[in-house]
PDB file of C-alpha atoms in Angstrom:
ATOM      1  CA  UNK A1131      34.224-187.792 165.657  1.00 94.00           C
ATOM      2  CA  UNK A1132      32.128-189.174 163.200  1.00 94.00           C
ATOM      3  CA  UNK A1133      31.464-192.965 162.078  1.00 93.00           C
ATOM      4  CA  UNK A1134      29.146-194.918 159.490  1.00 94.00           C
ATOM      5  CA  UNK A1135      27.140-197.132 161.134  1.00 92.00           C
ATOM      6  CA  UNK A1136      25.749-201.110 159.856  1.00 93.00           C
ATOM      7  CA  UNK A1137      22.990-199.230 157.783  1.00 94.00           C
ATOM      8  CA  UNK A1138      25.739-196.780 156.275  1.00 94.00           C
ATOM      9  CA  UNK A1139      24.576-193.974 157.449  1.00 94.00           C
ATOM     10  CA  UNK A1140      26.926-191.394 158.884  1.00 95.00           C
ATOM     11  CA  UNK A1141      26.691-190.567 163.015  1.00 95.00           C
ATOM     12  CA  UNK A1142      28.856-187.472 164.621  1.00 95.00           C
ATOM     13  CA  UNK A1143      29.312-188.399 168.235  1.00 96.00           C
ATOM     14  CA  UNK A1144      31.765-186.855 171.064  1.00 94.00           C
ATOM     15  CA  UNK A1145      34.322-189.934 171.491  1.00 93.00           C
ATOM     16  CA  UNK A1146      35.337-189.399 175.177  1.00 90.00           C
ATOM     17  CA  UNK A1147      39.088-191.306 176.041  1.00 84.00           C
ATOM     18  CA  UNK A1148      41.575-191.191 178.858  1.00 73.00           C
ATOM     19  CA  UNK A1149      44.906-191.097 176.977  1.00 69.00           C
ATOM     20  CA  UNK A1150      46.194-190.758 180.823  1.00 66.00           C
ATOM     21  CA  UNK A1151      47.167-194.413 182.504  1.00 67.00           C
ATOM     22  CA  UNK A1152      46.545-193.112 185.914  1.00 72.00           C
ATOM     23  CA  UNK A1153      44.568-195.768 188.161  1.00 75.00           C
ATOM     24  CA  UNK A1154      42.741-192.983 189.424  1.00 74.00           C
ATOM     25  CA  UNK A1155      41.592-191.644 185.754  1.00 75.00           C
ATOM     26  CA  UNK A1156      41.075-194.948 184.817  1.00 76.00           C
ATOM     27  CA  UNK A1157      38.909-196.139 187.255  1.00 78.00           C
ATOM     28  CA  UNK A1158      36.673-192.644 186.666  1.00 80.00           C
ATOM     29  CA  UNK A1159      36.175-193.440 182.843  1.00 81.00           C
ATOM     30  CA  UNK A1160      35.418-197.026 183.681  1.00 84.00           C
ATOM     31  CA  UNK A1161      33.036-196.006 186.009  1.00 86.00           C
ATOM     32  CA  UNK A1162      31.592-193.305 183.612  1.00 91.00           C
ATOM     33  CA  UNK A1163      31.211-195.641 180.949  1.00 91.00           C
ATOM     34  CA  UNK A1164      29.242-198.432 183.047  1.00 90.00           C
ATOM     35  CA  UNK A1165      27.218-195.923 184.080  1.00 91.00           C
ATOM     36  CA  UNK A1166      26.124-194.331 181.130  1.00 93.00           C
ATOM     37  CA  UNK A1167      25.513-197.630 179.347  1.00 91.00           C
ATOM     38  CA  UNK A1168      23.149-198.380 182.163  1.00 92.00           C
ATOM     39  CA  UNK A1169      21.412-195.445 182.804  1.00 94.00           C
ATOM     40  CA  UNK A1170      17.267-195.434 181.281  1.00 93.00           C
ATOM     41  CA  UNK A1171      16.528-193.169 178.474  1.00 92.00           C
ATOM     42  CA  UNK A1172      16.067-189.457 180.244  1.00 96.00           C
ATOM     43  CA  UNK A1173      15.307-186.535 177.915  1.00 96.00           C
ATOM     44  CA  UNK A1174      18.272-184.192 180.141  1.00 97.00           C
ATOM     45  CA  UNK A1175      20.937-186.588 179.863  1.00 97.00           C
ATOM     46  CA  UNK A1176      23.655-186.276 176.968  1.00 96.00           C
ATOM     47  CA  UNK A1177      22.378-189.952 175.292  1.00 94.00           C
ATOM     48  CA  UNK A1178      25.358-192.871 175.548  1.00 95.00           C
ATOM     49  CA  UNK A1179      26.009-194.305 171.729  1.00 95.00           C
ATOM     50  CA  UNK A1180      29.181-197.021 171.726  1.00 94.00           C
ATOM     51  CA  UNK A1181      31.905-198.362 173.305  1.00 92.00           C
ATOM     52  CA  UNK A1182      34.756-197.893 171.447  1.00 91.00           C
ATOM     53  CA  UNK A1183      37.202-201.139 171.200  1.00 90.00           C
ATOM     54  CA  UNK A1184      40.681-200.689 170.462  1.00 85.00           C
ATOM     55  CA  UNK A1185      41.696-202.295 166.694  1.00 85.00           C
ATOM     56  CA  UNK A1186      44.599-205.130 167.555  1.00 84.00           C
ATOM     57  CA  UNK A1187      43.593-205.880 171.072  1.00 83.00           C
ATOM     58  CA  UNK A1188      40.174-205.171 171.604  1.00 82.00           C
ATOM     59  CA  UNK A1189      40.695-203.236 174.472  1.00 84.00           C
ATOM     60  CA  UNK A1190      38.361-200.921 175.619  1.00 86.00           C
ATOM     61  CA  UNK A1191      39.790-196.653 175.038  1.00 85.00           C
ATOM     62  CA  UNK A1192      36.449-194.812 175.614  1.00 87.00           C
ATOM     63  CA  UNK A1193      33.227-194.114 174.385  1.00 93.00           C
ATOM     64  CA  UNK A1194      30.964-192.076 172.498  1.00 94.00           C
ATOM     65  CA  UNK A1195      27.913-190.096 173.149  1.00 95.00           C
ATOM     66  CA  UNK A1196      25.262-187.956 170.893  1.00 94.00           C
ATOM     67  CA  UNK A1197      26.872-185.039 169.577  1.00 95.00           C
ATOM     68  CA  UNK A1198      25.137-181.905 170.419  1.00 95.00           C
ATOM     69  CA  UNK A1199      26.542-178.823 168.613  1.00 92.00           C
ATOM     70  CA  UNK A1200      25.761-175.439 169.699  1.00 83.00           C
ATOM     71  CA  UNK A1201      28.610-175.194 173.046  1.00 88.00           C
ATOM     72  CA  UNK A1202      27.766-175.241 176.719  1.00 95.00           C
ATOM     73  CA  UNK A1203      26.399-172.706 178.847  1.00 96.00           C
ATOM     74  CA  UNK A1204      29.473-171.512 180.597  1.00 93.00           C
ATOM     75  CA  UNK A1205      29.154-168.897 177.403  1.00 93.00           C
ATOM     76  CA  UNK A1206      27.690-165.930 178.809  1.00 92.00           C
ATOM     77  CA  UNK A1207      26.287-165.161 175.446  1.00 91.00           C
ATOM     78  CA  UNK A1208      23.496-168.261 175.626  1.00 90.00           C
ATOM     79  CA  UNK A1209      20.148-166.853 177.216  1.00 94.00           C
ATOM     80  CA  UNK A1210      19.150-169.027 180.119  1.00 97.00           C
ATOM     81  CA  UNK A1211      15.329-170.174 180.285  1.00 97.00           C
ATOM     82  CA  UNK A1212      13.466-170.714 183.963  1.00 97.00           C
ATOM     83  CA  UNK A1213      12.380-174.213 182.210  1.00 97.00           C
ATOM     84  CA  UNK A1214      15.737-175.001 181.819  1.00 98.00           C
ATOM     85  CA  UNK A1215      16.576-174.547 185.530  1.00 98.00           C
ATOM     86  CA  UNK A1216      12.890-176.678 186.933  1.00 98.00           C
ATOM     87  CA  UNK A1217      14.305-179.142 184.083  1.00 98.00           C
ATOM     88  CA  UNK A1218      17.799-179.411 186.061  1.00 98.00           C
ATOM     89  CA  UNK A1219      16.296-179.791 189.366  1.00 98.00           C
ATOM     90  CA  UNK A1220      13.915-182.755 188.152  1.00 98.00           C
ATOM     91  CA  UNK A1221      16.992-184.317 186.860  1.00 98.00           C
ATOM     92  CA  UNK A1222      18.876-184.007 189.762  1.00 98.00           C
ATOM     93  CA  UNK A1223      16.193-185.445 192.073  1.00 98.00           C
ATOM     94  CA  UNK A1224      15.612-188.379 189.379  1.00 98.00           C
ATOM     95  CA  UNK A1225      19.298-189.257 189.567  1.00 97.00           C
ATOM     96  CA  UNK A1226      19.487-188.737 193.447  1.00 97.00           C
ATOM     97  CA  UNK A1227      16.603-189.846 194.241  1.00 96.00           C
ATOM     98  CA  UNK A1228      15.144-192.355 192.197  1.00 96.00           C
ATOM     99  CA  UNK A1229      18.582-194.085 191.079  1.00 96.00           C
ATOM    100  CA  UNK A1230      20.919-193.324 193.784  1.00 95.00           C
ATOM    101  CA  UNK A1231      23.208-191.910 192.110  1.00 95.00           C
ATOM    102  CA  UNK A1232      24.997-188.103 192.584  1.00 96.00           C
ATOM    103  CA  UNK A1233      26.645-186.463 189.430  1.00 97.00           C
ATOM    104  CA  UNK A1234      28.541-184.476 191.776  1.00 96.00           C
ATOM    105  CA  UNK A1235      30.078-182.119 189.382  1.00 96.00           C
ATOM    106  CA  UNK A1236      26.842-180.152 187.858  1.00 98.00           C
ATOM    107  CA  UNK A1237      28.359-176.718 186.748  1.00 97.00           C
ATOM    108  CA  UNK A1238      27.423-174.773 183.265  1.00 97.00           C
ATOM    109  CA  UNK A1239      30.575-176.369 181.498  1.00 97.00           C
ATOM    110  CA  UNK A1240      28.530-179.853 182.230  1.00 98.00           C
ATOM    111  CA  UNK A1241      25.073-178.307 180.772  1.00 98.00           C
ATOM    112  CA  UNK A1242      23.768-178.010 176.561  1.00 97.00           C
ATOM    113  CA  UNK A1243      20.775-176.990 175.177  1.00 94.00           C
ATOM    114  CA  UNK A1244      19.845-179.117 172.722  1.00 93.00           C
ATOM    115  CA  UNK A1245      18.793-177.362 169.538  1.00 91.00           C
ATOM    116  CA  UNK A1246      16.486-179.939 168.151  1.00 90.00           C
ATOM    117  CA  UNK A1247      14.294-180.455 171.327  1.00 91.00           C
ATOM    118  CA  UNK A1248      15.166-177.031 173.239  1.00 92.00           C
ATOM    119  CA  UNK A1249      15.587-179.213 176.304  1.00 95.00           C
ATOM    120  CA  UNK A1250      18.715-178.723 178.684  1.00 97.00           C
ATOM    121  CA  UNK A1251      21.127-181.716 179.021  1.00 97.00           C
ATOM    122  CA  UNK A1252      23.654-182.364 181.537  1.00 98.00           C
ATOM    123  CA  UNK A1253      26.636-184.935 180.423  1.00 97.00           C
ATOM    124  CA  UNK A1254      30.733-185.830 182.085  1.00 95.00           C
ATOM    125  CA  UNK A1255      29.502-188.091 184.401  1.00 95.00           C
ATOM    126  CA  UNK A1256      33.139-189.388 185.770  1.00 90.00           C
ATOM    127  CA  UNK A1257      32.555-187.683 189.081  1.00 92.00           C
ATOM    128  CA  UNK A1258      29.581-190.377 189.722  1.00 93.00           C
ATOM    129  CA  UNK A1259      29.283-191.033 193.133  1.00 92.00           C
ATOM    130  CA  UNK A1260      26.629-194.336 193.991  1.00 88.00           C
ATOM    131  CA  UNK A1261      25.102-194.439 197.412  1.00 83.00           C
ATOM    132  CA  UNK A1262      27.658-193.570 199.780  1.00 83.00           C
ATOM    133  CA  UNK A1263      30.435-194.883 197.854  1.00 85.00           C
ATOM    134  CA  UNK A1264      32.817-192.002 196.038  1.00 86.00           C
ATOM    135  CA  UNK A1265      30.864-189.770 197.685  1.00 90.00           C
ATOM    136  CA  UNK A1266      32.988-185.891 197.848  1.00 90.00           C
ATOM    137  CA  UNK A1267      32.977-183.252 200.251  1.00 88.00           C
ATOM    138  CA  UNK A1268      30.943-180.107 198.821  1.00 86.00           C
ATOM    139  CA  UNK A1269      30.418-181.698 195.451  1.00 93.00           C
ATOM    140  CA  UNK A1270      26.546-182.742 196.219  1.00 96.00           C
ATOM    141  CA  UNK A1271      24.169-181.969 193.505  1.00 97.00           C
ATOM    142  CA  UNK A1272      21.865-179.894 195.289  1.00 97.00           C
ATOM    143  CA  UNK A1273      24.914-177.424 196.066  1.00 96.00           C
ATOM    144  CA  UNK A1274      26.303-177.981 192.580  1.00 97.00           C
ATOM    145  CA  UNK A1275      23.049-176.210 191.203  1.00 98.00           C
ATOM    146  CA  UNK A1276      22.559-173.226 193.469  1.00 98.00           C
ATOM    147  CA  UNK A1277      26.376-172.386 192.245  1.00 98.00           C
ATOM    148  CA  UNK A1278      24.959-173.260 188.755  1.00 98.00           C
ATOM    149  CA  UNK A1279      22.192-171.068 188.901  1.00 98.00           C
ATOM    150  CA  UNK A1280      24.300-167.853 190.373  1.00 98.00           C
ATOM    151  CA  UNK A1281      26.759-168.541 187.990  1.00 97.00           C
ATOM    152  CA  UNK A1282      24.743-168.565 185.209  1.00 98.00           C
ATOM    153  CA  UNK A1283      22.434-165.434 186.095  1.00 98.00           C
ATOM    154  CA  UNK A1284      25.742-163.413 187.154  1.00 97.00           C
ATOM    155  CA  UNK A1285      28.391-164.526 184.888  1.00 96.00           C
ATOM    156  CA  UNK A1286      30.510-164.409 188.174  1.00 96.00           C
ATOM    157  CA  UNK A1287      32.685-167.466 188.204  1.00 95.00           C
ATOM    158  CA  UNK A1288      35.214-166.534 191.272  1.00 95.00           C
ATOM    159  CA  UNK A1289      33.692-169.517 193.155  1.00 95.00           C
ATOM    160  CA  UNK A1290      35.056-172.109 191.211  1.00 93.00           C
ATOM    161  CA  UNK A1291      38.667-171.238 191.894  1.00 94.00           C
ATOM    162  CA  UNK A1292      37.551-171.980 195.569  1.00 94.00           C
ATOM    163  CA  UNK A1293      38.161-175.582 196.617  1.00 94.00           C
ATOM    164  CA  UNK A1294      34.687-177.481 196.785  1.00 92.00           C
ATOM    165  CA  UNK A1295      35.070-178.647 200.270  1.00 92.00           C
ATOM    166  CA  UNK A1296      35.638-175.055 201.400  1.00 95.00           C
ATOM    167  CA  UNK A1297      31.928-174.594 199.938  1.00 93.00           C
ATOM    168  CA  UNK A1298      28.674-173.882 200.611  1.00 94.00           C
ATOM    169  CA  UNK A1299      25.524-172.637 198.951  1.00 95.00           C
ATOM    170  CA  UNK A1300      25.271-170.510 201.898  1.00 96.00           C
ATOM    171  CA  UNK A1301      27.801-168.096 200.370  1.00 96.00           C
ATOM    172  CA  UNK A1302      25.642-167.230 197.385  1.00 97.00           C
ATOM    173  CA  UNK A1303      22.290-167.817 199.362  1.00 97.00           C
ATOM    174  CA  UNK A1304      23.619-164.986 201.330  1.00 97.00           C
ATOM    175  CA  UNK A1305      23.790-162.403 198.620  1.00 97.00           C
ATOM    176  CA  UNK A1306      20.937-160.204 198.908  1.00 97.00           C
ATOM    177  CA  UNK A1307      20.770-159.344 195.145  1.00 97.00           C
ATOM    178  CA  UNK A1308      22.657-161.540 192.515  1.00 98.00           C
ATOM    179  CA  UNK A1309      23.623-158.779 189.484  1.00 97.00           C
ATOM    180  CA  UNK A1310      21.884-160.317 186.334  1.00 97.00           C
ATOM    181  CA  UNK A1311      24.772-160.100 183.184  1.00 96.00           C
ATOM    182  CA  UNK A1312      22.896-162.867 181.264  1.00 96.00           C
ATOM    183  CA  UNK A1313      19.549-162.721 179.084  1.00 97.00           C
ATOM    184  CA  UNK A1314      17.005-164.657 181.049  1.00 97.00           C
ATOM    185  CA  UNK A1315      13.660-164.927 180.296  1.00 97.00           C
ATOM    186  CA  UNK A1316      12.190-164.531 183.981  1.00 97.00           C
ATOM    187  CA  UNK A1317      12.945-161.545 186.944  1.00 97.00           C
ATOM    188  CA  UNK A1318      16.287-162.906 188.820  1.00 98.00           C
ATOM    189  CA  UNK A1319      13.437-163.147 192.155  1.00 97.00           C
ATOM    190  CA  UNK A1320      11.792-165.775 189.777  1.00 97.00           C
ATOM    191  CA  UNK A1321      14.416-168.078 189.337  1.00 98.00           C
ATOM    192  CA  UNK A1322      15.733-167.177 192.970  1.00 98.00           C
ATOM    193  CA  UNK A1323      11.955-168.412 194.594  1.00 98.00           C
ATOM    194  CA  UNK A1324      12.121-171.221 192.713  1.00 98.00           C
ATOM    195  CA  UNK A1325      15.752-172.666 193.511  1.00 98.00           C
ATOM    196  CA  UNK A1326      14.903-171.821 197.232  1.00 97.00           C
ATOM    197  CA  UNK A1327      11.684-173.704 197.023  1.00 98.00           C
ATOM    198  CA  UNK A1328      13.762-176.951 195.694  1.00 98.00           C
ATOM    199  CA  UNK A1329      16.561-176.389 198.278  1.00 97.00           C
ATOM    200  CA  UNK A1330      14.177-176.495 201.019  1.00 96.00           C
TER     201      UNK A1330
END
C-alpha cells in the first residue's frame, strides 16, 4: 500500500490486516501489533510504521510496516551470504535473550534482504511467544534456524509439511552432507561449523 504522509511525501508500506474474526487470529495480530510498536530500533527487524484506524469507527484493522521490495528468501534463486546467517543468530539471541521474547516461526518465507543496507531482516511476528507464555512445541528459535539454514543451502523443503512438534534439529543435524542447490558465498562446512558453534 502506499500513503502520503503530514509532510506530503509519499511512503509504500506492507499494510498487514486480519479480515478473519476468529478470537484466535485476532488475538495473534493484536499481539503482533503491540509488539512491534514496542520493540527498539534493530537493524534485522522489518521496521513497524502505523497503526491503521478504521474511517467511521476508529477501530483498529492492522498495521503497516517498511516496505522492502526484492521477495523473501524462500526463492531459491537469491544467493545466501554467511553474514546473513551470524546476522540471524545475533538476532535471535537479542530477541531471546535480551528481550524475552521467541519469534517462534523463523523460516526463509519470514527472512528479506534489504537492498539498500544488504542486511537480512526477519518480519510476521504473530507467532510471538513472551517468557513462557504462548510458548509452542518445536517452534523455538534456535530449532527454527538450523531448519532455516538447511533449507536455504538445500532448497529441500519436505520438513515443513512435517508437524513442528514432531521436530527436531536432530533430523537435519544428522545428515552427514547437506546437497548445496543455492549460490552461497562460503563452503556448506562453513556455514555448517558455524550454526553448530551457536547451537552449542
Amino acid at each position: 500500500s502506499s500513503y502520503e504522509d503530514e509532510s506530503g511525501n509519499l511512503q509504500k508500506v506492507a499494510f498487514k490486516f486480519n479480515p478473519f474474526e476468529k478470537p484466535r487470529s485476532l488475538q495473534m495480530a493484536w499481539d503482533e501489533l503491540n509488539l512491534l510498536k514496542s520493540l527498539p530500533p534493530h537493524p534485522n527487524i522489518v521496521p513497524f510504521d502505523r497503526v491503521v484506524l478504521e474511517d467511521v469507527e476508529s477501530r483498529v484493522i492492522g498495521f503497516t510496516t517498511k516496505y522492502i521490495p526484492g521477495g523473501t528468501l524462500d526463492n531459491p534463486k537469491f544467493p545466501f551470504r554467511s553474514e546473513w546467517l551470524q546476522q540471524l543468530t545475533q538476532l535471535v539471541d537479542f530477541l531471546n535473550l535480551e528481550l524475552g521474547i521467541m519469534h517462534q516461526d523463523v523460516a526463509p518465507r519470514n527472512l528479506l534482504m534489504d537492498p539498500d543496507t544488504h542486511k537480512l531482516l526477519l518480519f510476521d511476528f504473530n507467532w510471538v511467544a513472551y517468557g513462557k507464555r504462548g510458548q509452542l512445541d518445536g517452534r523455538d528459535d534456535v530449532t527454527g534456524v538450523v531448519f532455516t539454514l538447511y533449507e536455504l543451502v538445500t532448497n529441500d523443503t519436505h520438513f515443513t509439511s512435517i508437524p513442528h512438534w514432531d521436530r527436531n534439529m536432530d533430523m537435519v543435524q544428522s545428515i552427514a552432507e547437506w546437497p548445496c542447490n543455492r549460490e552461497l558465498d562460503s563452503d556448506v562446512s562453513t556455514f555448517r561449523n558455524f550454526l553448530n558453534e551457536w547451537v552449542a
